[in-house]
Short mmCIF file of C-alpha atoms and ligand atoms in Angstrom, two decimals:
data_model
loop_
_atom_site.label_atom_id
_atom_site.label_comp_id
_atom_site.label_asym_id
_atom_site.label_seq_id
_atom_site.Cartn_x
_atom_site.Cartn_y
_atom_site.Cartn_z
CA UNK D 1 188.20 0.04 82.47
CA UNK D 2 184.82 -1.08 81.26
CA UNK D 3 183.59 1.73 78.94
CA UNK D 4 180.04 1.19 80.14
CA UNK D 5 180.89 2.76 83.51
CA UNK D 6 181.34 6.20 81.92
CA UNK D 7 178.13 5.68 79.92
CA UNK D 8 176.31 4.63 83.04
CA UNK D 9 177.50 7.76 84.88
CA UNK D 10 176.25 9.92 82.00
CA UNK D 11 172.75 8.47 81.97
CA UNK D 12 172.40 7.98 85.71
CA UNK D 13 173.81 10.90 87.66
CA UNK D 14 172.78 9.28 90.95
CA UNK D 15 175.22 6.43 90.17
CA UNK D 16 177.94 9.06 89.79
CA UNK D 17 176.98 10.80 93.03
CA UNK D 18 176.91 7.44 94.76
CA UNK D 19 180.39 6.52 93.54
CA UNK D 20 182.03 9.93 94.03
CA UNK D 21 180.33 11.23 97.17
CA UNK D 22 178.50 8.42 99.00
CA UNK D 23 181.25 5.84 98.62
CA UNK D 24 184.00 8.41 99.19
CA UNK D 25 185.86 7.73 95.93
CA UNK D 26 186.01 11.41 95.06
CA UNK D 27 187.17 12.56 91.64
CA UNK D 28 190.44 10.76 92.37
CA UNK D 29 188.43 7.52 92.21
CA UNK D 30 186.84 8.62 88.94
CA UNK D 31 190.23 9.52 87.50
CA UNK D 32 191.60 6.12 88.44
CA UNK D 33 188.80 4.34 86.57
CA UNK D 34 190.64 5.52 83.46
CA UNK D 35 187.59 7.26 81.98
CA UNK D 36 188.07 8.22 78.34
CA UNK D 37 185.61 11.11 78.57
CA UNK D 38 184.60 13.58 81.27
CA UNK D 39 181.23 12.69 82.84
CA UNK D 40 178.58 15.28 81.94
CA UNK D 41 178.07 16.79 85.43
CA UNK D 42 181.67 18.06 85.26
CA UNK D 43 181.25 19.85 81.94
CA UNK D 44 181.34 23.57 82.66
CA UNK D 45 179.54 26.18 80.56
CA UNK D 46 181.89 27.80 78.07
CA UNK D 47 181.93 31.06 80.02
CA UNK D 48 183.55 29.26 82.97
CA UNK D 49 186.24 27.42 80.99
CA UNK D 50 189.72 28.76 80.49
CA UNK D 51 191.02 29.21 76.95
CA UNK D 52 194.37 30.47 75.68
CA UNK D 53 192.91 33.78 74.50
CA UNK D 54 192.05 34.66 78.12
CA UNK D 55 195.63 34.15 79.35
CA UNK D 56 197.98 37.12 79.60
CA UNK D 57 201.50 35.98 78.59
CA UNK D 58 203.95 35.87 81.50
CA UNK D 59 206.37 38.32 79.87
CA UNK D 60 203.61 40.92 79.67
CA UNK D 61 202.34 40.73 83.23
CA UNK D 62 202.87 38.71 86.41
CA UNK D 63 202.10 39.09 90.08
CA UNK D 64 204.99 40.42 92.25
CA UNK D 65 207.57 38.12 93.85
CA UNK D 66 208.60 39.64 97.18
CA UNK D 67 211.79 38.70 99.05
CA UNK D 68 211.00 38.58 102.78
CA UNK D 69 214.57 38.06 104.07
CA UNK D 70 214.51 41.63 105.49
CA UNK D 71 210.84 42.18 106.36
CA UNK D 72 211.61 45.40 108.30
CA UNK D 73 212.92 47.14 105.14
CA UNK D 74 210.62 50.00 104.04
CA UNK D 75 210.94 48.79 100.41
CA UNK D 76 209.50 45.42 101.45
CA UNK D 77 206.58 47.05 103.27
CA UNK D 78 205.86 49.19 100.22
CA UNK D 79 206.00 46.18 97.89
CA UNK D 80 203.56 44.23 100.11
CA UNK D 81 201.04 47.09 100.44
CA UNK D 82 201.27 47.97 96.73
CA UNK D 83 200.71 44.33 95.74
CA UNK D 84 197.72 44.00 98.10
CA UNK D 85 196.19 47.15 96.59
CA UNK D 86 196.94 46.48 92.96
CA UNK D 87 196.67 42.70 92.64
CA UNK D 88 195.48 41.21 95.92
CA UNK D 89 198.08 38.52 95.28
CA UNK D 90 201.84 38.03 95.40
CA UNK D 91 204.42 35.33 96.00
CA UNK D 92 206.91 35.42 98.86
CA UNK D 93 210.40 33.93 98.81
CA UNK D 94 213.05 33.71 101.57
CA UNK D 95 210.28 33.66 104.17
CA UNK D 96 210.33 31.96 107.54
CA UNK D 97 208.58 28.68 106.70
CA UNK D 98 211.31 26.03 106.31
CA UNK D 99 211.49 24.19 103.02
CA UNK D 100 211.33 20.83 104.87
CA UNK D 101 207.97 21.80 106.40
CA UNK D 102 206.61 22.39 102.89
CA UNK D 103 208.00 19.07 101.72
CA UNK D 104 206.34 17.30 104.64
CA UNK D 105 202.93 18.92 104.03
CA UNK D 106 203.15 18.00 100.35
CA UNK D 107 203.92 14.39 101.22
CA UNK D 108 201.16 14.27 103.87
CA UNK D 109 198.62 15.63 101.36
CA UNK D 110 199.49 12.79 98.98
CA UNK D 111 199.29 10.31 101.86
CA UNK D 112 195.82 11.44 102.89
CA UNK D 113 194.38 11.43 99.37
CA UNK D 114 196.13 8.14 98.67
CA UNK D 115 194.17 6.40 101.47
CA UNK D 116 191.50 3.87 100.43
CA UNK D 117 188.07 5.46 99.77
CA UNK D 118 186.54 3.88 102.87
CA UNK D 119 189.24 5.48 105.06
CA UNK D 120 188.74 8.96 103.58
CA UNK D 121 184.98 8.51 103.79
CA UNK D 122 185.32 8.45 107.59
CA UNK D 123 185.98 12.20 107.34
CA UNK D 124 182.98 13.06 105.13
CA UNK D 125 180.28 15.42 106.43
CA UNK D 126 178.08 12.45 107.41
CA UNK D 127 180.78 10.46 109.19
CA UNK D 128 183.21 12.97 110.62
CA UNK D 129 182.76 13.38 114.38
CA UNK D 130 182.92 17.17 114.09
CA UNK D 131 181.73 19.86 111.64
CA UNK D 132 185.29 21.19 111.64
CA UNK D 133 186.73 18.24 109.69
CA UNK D 134 185.36 17.51 106.25
CA UNK D 135 186.52 15.37 103.34
CA UNK D 136 184.68 16.54 100.28
CA UNK D 137 184.73 16.85 96.55
CA UNK D 138 183.98 19.77 94.23
CA UNK D 139 183.14 22.91 96.28
CA UNK D 140 179.48 22.85 97.21
CA UNK D 141 178.05 19.97 95.09
CA UNK D 142 174.39 20.53 96.03
CA UNK D 143 174.55 24.17 94.98
CA UNK D 144 176.57 23.71 91.79
CA UNK D 145 175.12 23.36 88.28
CA UNK D 146 178.48 21.97 87.08
CA UNK D 147 180.89 20.17 89.35
CA UNK D 148 184.59 20.92 89.93
CA UNK D 149 187.38 18.41 89.38
CA UNK D 150 188.80 18.54 92.92
CA UNK D 151 188.82 16.59 96.19
CA UNK D 152 189.68 18.26 99.48
CA UNK D 153 190.15 17.70 103.18
CA UNK D 154 189.19 20.79 105.17
CA UNK D 155 190.45 21.21 108.74
CA UNK D 156 189.19 24.09 110.88
CA UNK D 157 191.43 24.38 113.94
CA UNK D 158 189.62 24.55 117.27
CA UNK D 159 191.81 22.89 119.94
CA UNK D 160 194.58 20.37 120.49
CA UNK D 161 192.01 17.95 121.93
CA UNK D 162 189.83 18.08 118.83
CA UNK D 163 192.88 17.71 116.62
CA UNK D 164 194.04 14.61 118.50
CA UNK D 165 190.57 13.08 118.40
CA UNK D 166 189.28 13.89 114.91
CA UNK D 167 192.04 14.88 112.49
CA UNK D 168 193.39 12.08 110.24
CA UNK D 169 196.60 10.72 111.79
CA UNK D 170 198.34 10.55 108.36
CA UNK D 171 198.47 14.34 108.09
CA UNK D 172 197.65 15.75 111.54
CA UNK D 173 201.18 16.57 112.72
CA UNK D 174 202.27 17.89 109.33
CA UNK D 175 199.28 20.27 109.11
CA UNK D 176 199.90 21.51 112.65
CA UNK D 177 203.60 22.02 111.87
CA UNK D 178 202.76 23.94 108.66
CA UNK D 179 200.17 26.06 110.52
CA UNK D 180 202.57 26.90 113.33
CA UNK D 181 205.53 27.60 111.06
CA UNK D 182 203.49 30.05 109.04
CA UNK D 183 202.46 32.15 112.06
CA UNK D 184 205.52 34.41 111.95
CA UNK D 185 205.06 35.28 108.32
CA UNK D 186 201.31 35.83 108.77
CA UNK D 187 202.03 38.29 111.60
CA UNK D 188 204.73 40.07 109.59
CA UNK D 189 202.43 40.56 106.60
CA UNK D 190 199.42 41.66 108.64
CA UNK D 191 201.55 44.14 110.62
CA UNK D 192 202.87 45.63 107.37
CA UNK D 193 199.38 45.80 105.87
CA UNK D 194 197.96 47.45 109.01
CA UNK D 195 200.80 50.03 109.06
CA UNK D 196 199.81 50.82 105.49
CA UNK D 197 196.33 51.71 106.78
CA UNK D 198 197.78 53.79 109.63
CA UNK D 199 196.76 51.16 112.18
CA UNK D 200 199.82 51.07 114.40
CA UNK D 201 198.98 48.40 116.93
CA UNK D 202 197.41 44.99 116.50
CA UNK D 203 195.63 44.74 119.88
CA UNK D 204 193.59 41.71 120.98
CA UNK D 205 190.44 42.85 119.16
CA UNK D 206 192.32 43.36 115.90
CA UNK D 207 194.23 40.13 116.36
CA UNK D 208 190.92 38.29 116.50
CA UNK D 209 189.57 40.12 113.42
CA UNK D 210 192.72 39.57 111.40
CA UNK D 211 193.88 36.13 112.49
CA UNK D 212 191.42 34.77 115.04
CA UNK D 213 190.80 31.48 113.24
CA UNK D 214 192.53 29.25 110.75
CA UNK D 215 191.30 26.68 108.24
CA UNK D 216 193.71 24.49 106.26
CA UNK D 217 192.56 22.67 103.11
CA UNK D 218 194.46 19.81 101.49
CA UNK D 219 193.43 20.04 97.84
CA UNK D 220 193.90 17.24 95.32
CA UNK D 221 193.32 17.69 91.58
CA UNK D 222 193.63 14.32 89.84
CA UNK D 223 194.45 13.80 86.17
CA UNK D 224 191.38 14.72 84.12
CA UNK D 225 190.27 13.10 80.82
CA UNK D 226 189.06 16.39 79.21
CA UNK D 227 190.70 19.17 81.24
CA UNK D 228 189.62 21.91 78.81
CA UNK D 229 185.91 21.16 79.48
CA UNK D 230 185.97 21.55 83.26
CA UNK D 231 187.72 23.45 86.08
CA UNK D 232 189.79 22.46 89.12
CA UNK D 233 188.31 25.36 91.08
CA UNK D 234 185.94 27.92 89.62
CA UNK D 235 186.37 31.69 89.80
CA UNK D 236 186.22 32.92 93.38
CA UNK D 237 187.83 35.07 96.00
CA UNK D 238 188.61 33.56 99.40
CA UNK D 239 186.58 34.72 102.39
CA UNK D 240 189.73 34.95 104.55
CA UNK D 241 191.76 38.01 105.54
CA UNK D 242 194.87 36.43 103.99
CA UNK D 243 195.44 33.02 102.43
CA UNK D 244 198.89 31.42 102.57
CA UNK D 245 199.07 28.89 99.77
CA UNK D 246 201.58 26.17 99.10
CA UNK D 247 201.37 24.71 95.58
CA UNK D 248 203.45 21.87 94.16
CA UNK D 249 205.43 22.25 90.93
CA UNK D 250 202.63 21.36 88.45
CA UNK D 251 201.03 24.79 87.98
CA UNK D 252 197.48 25.72 87.04
CA UNK D 253 196.54 28.54 89.43
CA UNK D 254 195.46 31.76 87.69
CA UNK D 255 194.63 35.15 89.14
CA UNK D 256 192.47 37.72 87.40
CA UNK D 257 194.26 40.57 85.66
CA UNK D 258 193.58 43.97 87.18
CA UNK D 259 192.16 45.73 84.12
CA UNK D 260 188.63 44.51 84.78
CA UNK D 261 188.32 42.32 81.68
CA UNK D 262 188.19 38.50 81.57
CA UNK D 263 191.97 37.99 81.44
CA UNK D 264 194.02 35.72 83.64
CA UNK D 265 197.63 35.51 84.81
CA UNK D 266 199.35 32.25 85.66
CA UNK D 267 200.99 32.00 89.09
CA UNK D 268 204.14 30.03 88.26
CA UNK D 269 205.28 27.51 90.87
CA UNK D 270 208.56 28.63 92.46
CA UNK D 271 210.37 26.12 94.67
CA UNK D 272 210.00 27.06 98.35
CA UNK D 273 207.74 30.05 97.70
CA UNK D 274 204.26 30.69 99.11
CA UNK D 275 201.42 32.46 97.32
CA UNK D 276 199.68 35.11 99.40
CA UNK D 277 196.11 36.02 98.47
CA UNK D 278 194.10 38.85 99.98
CA UNK D 279 190.63 37.61 100.95
CA UNK D 280 187.23 39.30 101.25
CA UNK D 281 187.51 39.86 105.02
CA UNK D 282 190.59 42.09 104.52
CA UNK D 283 188.88 43.92 101.65
CA UNK D 284 185.97 44.67 104.00
CA UNK D 285 188.15 45.61 107.00
CA UNK D 286 190.26 47.94 104.82
CA UNK D 287 187.10 49.50 103.29
CA UNK D 288 188.18 48.36 99.84
CA UNK D 289 191.80 49.59 99.97
CA UNK D 290 193.23 46.06 99.80
CA UNK D 291 191.37 43.97 97.26
CA UNK D 292 190.62 40.30 97.43
CA UNK D 293 191.91 38.50 94.38
CA UNK D 294 189.65 36.53 92.06
CA UNK D 295 191.37 33.26 91.16
CA UNK D 296 190.72 29.87 89.60
CA UNK D 297 192.49 26.57 88.96
CA UNK D 298 192.46 24.70 85.65
CA UNK D 299 192.25 20.91 85.46
CA UNK D 300 195.25 18.96 84.17
CA UNK D 301 195.30 16.13 81.65
CA UNK D 302 198.70 14.67 82.51
CA UNK D 303 199.55 15.32 86.17
CA UNK D 304 197.96 15.05 89.58
CA UNK D 305 198.33 18.36 91.42
CA UNK D 306 198.08 19.34 95.10
CA UNK D 307 197.83 22.65 96.92
CA UNK D 308 197.52 23.49 100.61
CA UNK D 309 195.91 26.84 101.46
CA UNK D 310 195.83 28.14 105.02
CA UNK D 311 192.85 30.49 105.25
CA UNK D 312 193.58 33.03 108.01
CA UNK D 313 190.28 34.46 109.16
CA UNK D 314 188.37 36.48 111.76
CA UNK D 315 186.68 34.34 114.45
CA UNK D 316 183.22 33.06 113.46
CA UNK D 317 181.58 35.31 116.12
CA UNK D 318 183.42 38.49 115.11
CA UNK D 319 181.53 41.36 113.52
CA UNK D 320 183.49 42.60 110.53
CA UNK D 321 183.23 45.98 108.86
CA UNK D 322 185.58 48.84 107.89
CA UNK D 323 188.11 49.47 110.69
CA UNK D 324 187.45 52.53 112.90
CA UNK D 325 190.88 54.04 112.06
CA UNK D 326 189.81 54.28 108.42
CA UNK D 327 186.43 55.80 109.15
CA UNK D 328 188.00 58.29 111.61
CA UNK D 329 189.87 59.95 108.76
CA UNK D 330 186.56 60.64 107.05
CA UNK D 331 186.29 57.74 104.61
CA UNK D 332 182.74 56.74 103.81
CA UNK D 333 182.09 53.06 104.64
CA UNK D 334 181.40 50.98 101.54
CA UNK D 335 180.74 47.87 103.65
CA UNK D 336 178.38 47.36 106.56
CA UNK D 337 179.06 45.35 109.71
CA UNK D 338 178.29 41.65 109.29
CA UNK D 339 178.70 38.58 111.49
CA UNK D 340 181.63 36.67 110.02
CA UNK D 341 180.02 33.21 110.31
CA UNK D 342 176.98 34.56 108.38
CA UNK D 343 179.34 35.77 105.67
CA UNK D 344 181.07 32.36 105.44
CA UNK D 345 177.73 30.54 105.44
CA UNK D 346 176.57 32.70 102.54
CA UNK D 347 179.79 31.85 100.65
CA UNK D 348 179.42 28.10 101.23
CA UNK D 349 175.75 27.94 100.22
CA UNK D 350 176.35 28.91 96.59
CA UNK D 351 178.58 27.78 93.76
CA UNK D 352 181.76 29.75 93.11
CA UNK D 353 180.73 32.97 91.41
CA UNK D 354 183.69 35.31 91.20
CA UNK D 355 183.59 38.04 93.83
CA UNK D 356 179.82 38.09 94.31
CA UNK D 357 179.98 37.09 97.99
CA UNK D 358 181.11 40.66 98.77
CA UNK D 359 177.70 42.01 97.77
CA UNK D 360 176.45 40.45 101.03
CA UNK D 361 178.44 43.05 102.99
CA UNK D 362 178.09 46.00 100.61
CA UNK D 363 176.31 49.14 101.77
CA UNK D 364 173.06 49.24 99.79
C1 H5L W 1 180.95 28.14 108.06
C2 H5L W 1 179.97 27.78 109.16
C3 H5L W 1 179.28 29.07 109.59
C4 H5L W 1 178.97 26.82 108.58
O1 H5L W 1 178.20 26.31 109.63
P1 H5L W 1 176.74 25.66 109.45
O2 H5L W 1 175.71 26.68 109.41
O3 H5L W 1 176.65 24.60 110.47
O4 H5L W 1 176.78 25.14 108.04
P2 H5L W 1 176.95 23.65 107.53
O5 H5L W 1 175.60 23.04 107.50
O6 H5L W 1 178.05 22.97 108.23
O7 H5L W 1 177.39 23.96 106.06
C5 H5L W 1 176.56 24.63 105.14
C6 H5L W 1 177.10 24.36 103.77
O8 H5L W 1 178.40 24.93 103.69
C7 H5L W 1 179.24 24.10 102.92
N1 H5L W 1 180.43 23.78 103.71
C8 H5L W 1 180.57 23.70 105.05
N2 H5L W 1 181.85 23.48 105.38
C9 H5L W 1 182.52 23.40 104.22
C10 H5L W 1 183.88 23.22 103.87
N3 H5L W 1 184.83 23.08 104.78
N4 H5L W 1 184.22 23.24 102.57
C11 H5L W 1 183.30 23.41 101.60
N5 H5L W 1 182.00 23.60 101.89
C12 H5L W 1 181.62 23.60 103.17
C13 H5L W 1 178.45 22.91 102.47
O9 H5L W 1 177.92 23.13 101.19
C14 H5L W 1 177.36 22.89 103.48
O10 H5L W 1 176.22 22.31 102.96
P3 H5L W 1 176.03 20.72 103.18
O11 H5L W 1 177.04 20.04 102.32
O12 H5L W 1 176.32 20.46 104.62
O13 H5L W 1 174.64 20.50 102.79
C15 H5L W 1 180.68 27.16 110.36
O14 H5L W 1 181.29 25.97 109.95
C16 H5L W 1 181.69 28.07 110.95
O15 H5L W 1 181.38 28.96 111.72
N6 H5L W 1 182.97 27.83 110.61
C17 H5L W 1 184.06 28.64 111.08
C18 H5L W 1 184.34 29.80 110.17
C19 H5L W 1 185.08 29.35 108.97
O16 H5L W 1 184.90 28.30 108.45
N7 H5L W 1 185.98 30.18 108.50
C20 H5L W 1 186.80 29.77 107.42
C21 H5L W 1 186.71 30.75 106.32
S1 H5L W 1 187.86 30.41 104.98
C22 H5L W 1 187.21 29.17 104.08
O17 H5L W 1 186.46 28.42 104.62
C23 H5L W 1 187.57 29.06 102.67
C24 H5L W 1 187.14 28.00 102.01
C25 H5L W 1 187.32 27.72 100.61
C26 H5L W 1 187.62 28.67 99.66
C27 H5L W 1 187.69 28.33 98.33
C28 H5L W 1 187.52 27.03 97.94
O18 H5L W 1 187.59 26.67 96.66
C29 H5L W 1 187.24 26.09 98.91
O19 H5L W 1 187.06 24.83 98.51
C30 H5L W 1 187.14 26.44 100.22
O1 AKG W 2 194.89 25.08 94.21
C1 AKG W 2 195.15 26.26 94.23
O2 AKG W 2 196.22 26.71 93.80
C2 AKG W 2 194.16 27.27 94.79
C3 AKG W 2 193.05 26.67 95.59
C4 AKG W 2 192.06 27.66 96.07
O3 AKG W 2 191.90 28.70 95.48
C5 AKG W 2 191.26 27.40 97.29
O4 AKG W 2 191.31 26.28 97.82
O5 AKG W 2 190.60 28.34 97.76
FE1 FE2 W 3 190.89 30.14 96.77
#
């Protein structure tokens, strides 16, 4: 690599934007230039970086691992509801999504991100034929003071026709297979969580609120020259009801400890498991009983990492607020009713900022 490229990117941030965003090279392209130092726009303020003193050792605390082989067992239901209340995050093992499906989505994620830049660029905001398919980098580059070391392909499912026409052929079938295979487990978990709120039936209205739309992201975190200076993904909670997350065996996902302080717990990769995160929409619907989990991803200096979250959401046109069953028993609403697409738009228009998106729906 010519060292002057890194220097050029440091003095001319438009050259960096041009290379990473406009030419579609992403941070994967930057990583492959063999940069010796992290370009300045990726340097995060110290408050946003992870350091060892913030990490709670695994033997002291870890999020629950729940065996779903007998989902009808009362002990399983209790474990799921307790985890959603206490942590907002848990891992599931012996679930219904076949191991081979996870292997295929992992391979397809590498295939997509391994395409030449000009191929991936066809799916950028400017070039993609639909707003529901987007290849991007960082989270919301125009809104961020410091960029994130991540590329992603984001696929919002609308119809088979749109999928056939606009989704990248290298990963289309594998994403659809992963989405479909996860439906059973999504329904099992949501049913358990609703029972825990005394909501007995998931009728059509609730089905829409809880799982009316689905977005799948194929995340790629390339090897980073100075991983300690940047982040893979900054602190945030998802705006979903639930997120079903496949991660490969590299590690690097952290969830916030539940004592309120700035301490973080690693989510260790477990072969065949899925991470389940409670998102803001479920926190709002449950009037704060289930809590969305704040989480972040560190950058890695030696390995490329992938993850594939399925964000299970209300429909964009749904109004979300505390469920009537909760208010009927006399609970005071701590969230107001908001249009879900307004909530998501608010989330997307700012940099990751912990759980601040929720203030948008809070009762004044
Ligand atoms: C979200 C809206 C309302 C946005 O519509 P619209 O007003 O047309 O906004 P837009 O102009 O397309 O986008 C506005 C900005 O949002 C950001 N944005 C839009 N889509 C995405 C995307 N898929 N990924 C990242 N940012 C996005 C960009 O910053 C946009 O600005 P610009 O780059 O275009 O200048 C619309 O697309 C919609 O109704 N979608 C369906 C609802 C939906 O998406 N639900 C999914 C919720 S779950 C979910 O989306 C979770 C995402 C997530 C979480 C953590 C991460 O770290 C991460 O990377 C991603
Ligand atoms: O990569 C991960 O493990 C988590 C990614 C994430 O939090 C997200 O895409 O919302
Ligand atoms: Fe997330």
